[in-house]
PDB file of C-alpha atoms in Angstrom:
ATOM      1  CA  UNK Q   1      67.563  80.610  74.661  1.00 80.00           C
ATOM      2  CA  UNK Q   2      68.398  81.448  78.261  1.00 91.00           C
ATOM      3  CA  UNK Q   3      70.730  80.451  81.040  1.00 93.00           C
ATOM      4  CA  UNK Q   4      70.778  80.794  84.768  1.00 96.00           C
ATOM      5  CA  UNK Q   5      73.868  81.353  86.488  1.00 96.00           C
ATOM      6  CA  UNK Q   6      74.531  81.323  90.135  1.00 97.00           C
ATOM      7  CA  UNK Q   7      77.256  82.763  92.270  1.00 97.00           C
ATOM      8  CA  UNK Q   8      77.986  83.871  95.769  1.00 97.00           C
ATOM      9  CA  UNK Q   9      78.464  80.534  97.361  1.00 97.00           C
ATOM     10  CA  UNK Q  10      81.677  79.631  99.385  1.00 98.00           C
ATOM     11  CA  UNK Q  11      82.850  78.755 102.569  1.00 98.00           C
ATOM     12  CA  UNK Q  12      81.341  80.487 105.723  1.00 98.00           C
ATOM     13  CA  UNK Q  13      81.615  79.778 109.619  1.00 98.00           C
ATOM     14  CA  UNK Q  14      78.580  78.986 111.527  1.00 98.00           C
ATOM     15  CA  UNK Q  15      76.382  82.226 112.354  1.00 98.00           C
ATOM     16  CA  UNK Q  16      78.012  83.786 109.104  1.00 98.00           C
ATOM     17  CA  UNK Q  17      76.089  85.370 105.998  1.00 98.00           C
ATOM     18  CA  UNK Q  18      76.373  84.734 102.455  1.00 98.00           C
ATOM     19  CA  UNK Q  19      74.499  86.427  99.492  1.00 98.00           C
ATOM     20  CA  UNK Q  20      73.852  83.788  96.810  1.00 98.00           C
ATOM     21  CA  UNK Q  21      72.931  85.823  92.903  1.00 98.00           C
ATOM     22  CA  UNK Q  22      71.179  83.946  90.204  1.00 97.00           C
ATOM     23  CA  UNK Q  23      71.456  85.844  87.061  1.00 97.00           C
ATOM     24  CA  UNK Q  24      69.301  84.699  83.862  1.00 96.00           C
ATOM     25  CA  UNK Q  25      70.746  85.704  80.679  1.00 93.00           C
ATOM     26  CA  UNK Q  26      68.790  86.210  77.231  1.00 90.00           C
ATOM     27  CA  UNK Q  27      66.305  88.658  75.835  1.00 91.00           C
ATOM     28  CA  UNK Q  28      63.693  88.048  78.636  1.00 94.00           C
ATOM     29  CA  UNK Q  29      60.192  89.798  78.782  1.00 93.00           C
ATOM     30  CA  UNK Q  30      58.957  88.168  81.850  1.00 94.00           C
ATOM     31  CA  UNK Q  31      60.193  85.612  84.545  1.00 96.00           C
ATOM     32  CA  UNK Q  32      57.452  83.979  86.418  1.00 96.00           C
ATOM     33  CA  UNK Q  33      58.294  82.487  89.851  1.00 97.00           C
ATOM     34  CA  UNK Q  34      61.858  82.217  90.782  1.00 97.00           C
ATOM     35  CA  UNK Q  35      62.993  79.945  93.593  1.00 98.00           C
ATOM     36  CA  UNK Q  36      66.205  78.435  95.203  1.00 98.00           C
ATOM     37  CA  UNK Q  37      66.648  74.860  96.040  1.00 98.00           C
ATOM     38  CA  UNK Q  38      69.493  72.782  97.748  1.00 98.00           C
ATOM     39  CA  UNK Q  39      70.818  69.340  97.679  1.00 98.00           C
ATOM     40  CA  UNK Q  40      73.467  67.976 100.212  1.00 97.00           C
ATOM     41  CA  UNK Q  41      75.237  64.771  99.511  1.00 92.00           C
ATOM     42  CA  UNK Q  42      72.839  61.949 100.102  1.00 94.00           C
ATOM     43  CA  UNK Q  43      69.768  63.860  99.823  1.00 96.00           C
ATOM     44  CA  UNK Q  44      67.250  64.772  97.371  1.00 97.00           C
ATOM     45  CA  UNK Q  45      66.987  68.334  96.273  1.00 97.00           C
ATOM     46  CA  UNK Q  46      64.552  70.319  98.251  1.00 98.00           C
ATOM     47  CA  UNK Q  47      63.146  73.862  98.021  1.00 98.00           C
ATOM     48  CA  UNK Q  48      64.460  76.515 100.279  1.00 98.00           C
ATOM     49  CA  UNK Q  49      62.615  79.590  98.962  1.00 98.00           C
ATOM     50  CA  UNK Q  50      60.481  81.147  96.162  1.00 98.00           C
ATOM     51  CA  UNK Q  51      59.143  84.788  95.195  1.00 98.00           C
ATOM     52  CA  UNK Q  52      56.291  85.437  92.387  1.00 97.00           C
ATOM     53  CA  UNK Q  53      56.857  88.126  89.590  1.00 93.00           C
ATOM     54  CA  UNK Q  54      54.237  90.292  92.403  1.00 92.00           C
ATOM     55  CA  UNK Q  55      57.089  89.676  95.149  1.00 94.00           C
ATOM     56  CA  UNK Q  56      55.457  87.268  97.218  1.00 97.00           C
ATOM     57  CA  UNK Q  57      57.942  84.903  99.156  1.00 98.00           C
ATOM     58  CA  UNK Q  58      57.748  81.459 100.841  1.00 98.00           C
ATOM     59  CA  UNK Q  59      60.173  80.001 102.892  1.00 98.00           C
ATOM     60  CA  UNK Q  60      60.827  76.241 104.004  1.00 98.00           C
ATOM     61  CA  UNK Q  61      60.615  76.100 107.792  1.00 97.00           C
ATOM     62  CA  UNK Q  62      64.116  75.303 108.127  1.00 95.00           C
ATOM     63  CA  UNK Q  63      65.433  78.718 106.761  1.00 95.00           C
ATOM     64  CA  UNK Q  64      62.297  80.964 107.985  1.00 91.00           C
ATOM     65  CA  UNK Q  65      63.814  83.925 109.559  1.00 95.00           C
ATOM     66  CA  UNK Q  66      67.234  83.298 108.453  1.00 98.00           C
ATOM     67  CA  UNK Q  67      67.093  83.479 104.606  1.00 98.00           C
ATOM     68  CA  UNK Q  68      65.500  86.223 102.673  1.00 98.00           C
ATOM     69  CA  UNK Q  69      64.667  85.875  98.953  1.00 98.00           C
ATOM     70  CA  UNK Q  70      64.672  88.632  96.501  1.00 97.00           C
ATOM     71  CA  UNK Q  71      64.279  89.807  92.923  1.00 97.00           C
ATOM     72  CA  UNK Q  72      65.467  92.552  90.869  1.00 94.00           C
ATOM     73  CA  UNK Q  73      63.401  92.252  87.475  1.00 89.00           C
ATOM     74  CA  UNK Q  74      65.486  94.762  85.821  1.00 90.00           C
ATOM     75  CA  UNK Q  75      68.922  93.106  86.264  1.00 90.00           C
ATOM     76  CA  UNK Q  76      66.992  89.507  85.574  1.00 93.00           C
ATOM     77  CA  UNK Q  77      68.305  88.367  88.928  1.00 96.00           C
ATOM     78  CA  UNK Q  78      67.259  86.672  91.860  1.00 97.00           C
ATOM     79  CA  UNK Q  79      69.354  86.744  95.254  1.00 98.00           C
ATOM     80  CA  UNK Q  80      69.309  84.595  98.433  1.00 98.00           C
ATOM     81  CA  UNK Q  81      70.458  86.382 101.625  1.00 98.00           C
ATOM     82  CA  UNK Q  82      71.688  83.868 104.011  1.00 98.00           C
ATOM     83  CA  UNK Q  83      71.948  84.765 107.523  1.00 98.00           C
ATOM     84  CA  UNK Q  84      72.921  83.073 110.834  1.00 98.00           C
ATOM     85  CA  UNK Q  85      74.100  79.936 108.751  1.00 98.00           C
ATOM     86  CA  UNK Q  86      74.176  76.266 109.935  1.00 97.00           C
ATOM     87  CA  UNK Q  87      76.288  73.381 109.271  1.00 97.00           C
ATOM     88  CA  UNK Q  88      73.138  71.691 107.692  1.00 96.00           C
ATOM     89  CA  UNK Q  89      72.937  74.497 105.421  1.00 97.00           C
ATOM     90  CA  UNK Q  90      75.546  73.023 103.263  1.00 98.00           C
ATOM     91  CA  UNK Q  91      74.812  72.082 100.108  1.00 98.00           C
ATOM     92  CA  UNK Q  92      74.675  72.831  96.489  1.00 98.00           C
ATOM     93  CA  UNK Q  93      71.977  75.677  95.681  1.00 98.00           C
ATOM     94  CA  UNK Q  94      70.412  75.893  92.656  1.00 98.00           C
ATOM     95  CA  UNK Q  95      68.316  78.699  91.360  1.00 97.00           C
ATOM     96  CA  UNK Q  96      65.007  77.839  89.277  1.00 97.00           C
ATOM     97  CA  UNK Q  97      62.615  79.801  87.067  1.00 97.00           C
ATOM     98  CA  UNK Q  98      59.546  78.014  86.438  1.00 96.00           C
ATOM     99  CA  UNK Q  99      58.744  79.995  83.055  1.00 96.00           C
ATOM    100  CA  UNK Q 100      60.635  82.492  80.962  1.00 96.00           C
ATOM    101  CA  UNK Q 101      59.261  84.501  78.482  1.00 96.00           C
ATOM    102  CA  UNK Q 102      61.195  86.303  75.894  1.00 94.00           C
ATOM    103  CA  UNK Q 103      60.504  89.575  73.733  1.00 93.00           C
ATOM    104  CA  UNK Q 104      60.666  87.779  70.553  1.00 93.00           C
ATOM    105  CA  UNK Q 105      57.740  85.496  71.883  1.00 92.00           C
ATOM    106  CA  UNK Q 106      57.849  82.018  73.203  1.00 95.00           C
ATOM    107  CA  UNK Q 107      58.888  80.721  76.837  1.00 96.00           C
ATOM    108  CA  UNK Q 108      60.620  78.063  78.460  1.00 96.00           C
ATOM    109  CA  UNK Q 109      59.527  76.272  81.287  1.00 96.00           C
ATOM    110  CA  UNK Q 110      61.489  74.835  84.408  1.00 96.00           C
ATOM    111  CA  UNK Q 111      65.319  76.381  84.030  1.00 96.00           C
ATOM    112  CA  UNK Q 112      67.662  75.417  86.424  1.00 97.00           C
ATOM    113  CA  UNK Q 113      71.265  76.593  87.142  1.00 97.00           C
ATOM    114  CA  UNK Q 114      74.422  74.606  87.289  1.00 96.00           C
ATOM    115  CA  UNK Q 115      74.626  75.482  91.174  1.00 97.00           C
ATOM    116  CA  UNK Q 116      76.757  77.113  93.831  1.00 97.00           C
ATOM    117  CA  UNK Q 117      78.419  75.516  96.797  1.00 98.00           C
ATOM    118  CA  UNK Q 118      77.752  76.612 100.207  1.00 98.00           C
ATOM    119  CA  UNK Q 119      79.689  75.226 102.718  1.00 98.00           C
ATOM    120  CA  UNK Q 120      79.433  76.149 106.585  1.00 98.00           C
ATOM    121  CA  UNK Q 121      81.827  74.830 108.824  1.00 96.00           C
ATOM    122  CA  UNK Q 122      84.226  76.066 111.461  1.00 92.00           C
TER     123      UNK Q 122
END
């Protein structure tokens, strides 16, 4: 089985920075695309950024130029560096793996972490 565990959330002032991490556990051979999503109270979950297994990146317009997604395949971890944070960035941030393939064979699709709270406020 596989688990995704987010960390790094917290309270930060507008204009500040935060770095989120999402570590995958298990005997993982390959993780395909990874993504960060967020959900604010009263709103639907929205895509923030994705990164493919080859390192290609996509960003939602509202974070472009401020956030950077990266991954460390050896550590089985995906990161989200968030700079120049705004109050509208306040949300629970979730990481997602579209497909995880295990050394022993087999794979699991659409794995979600439990989320980490990011609050941007003065």
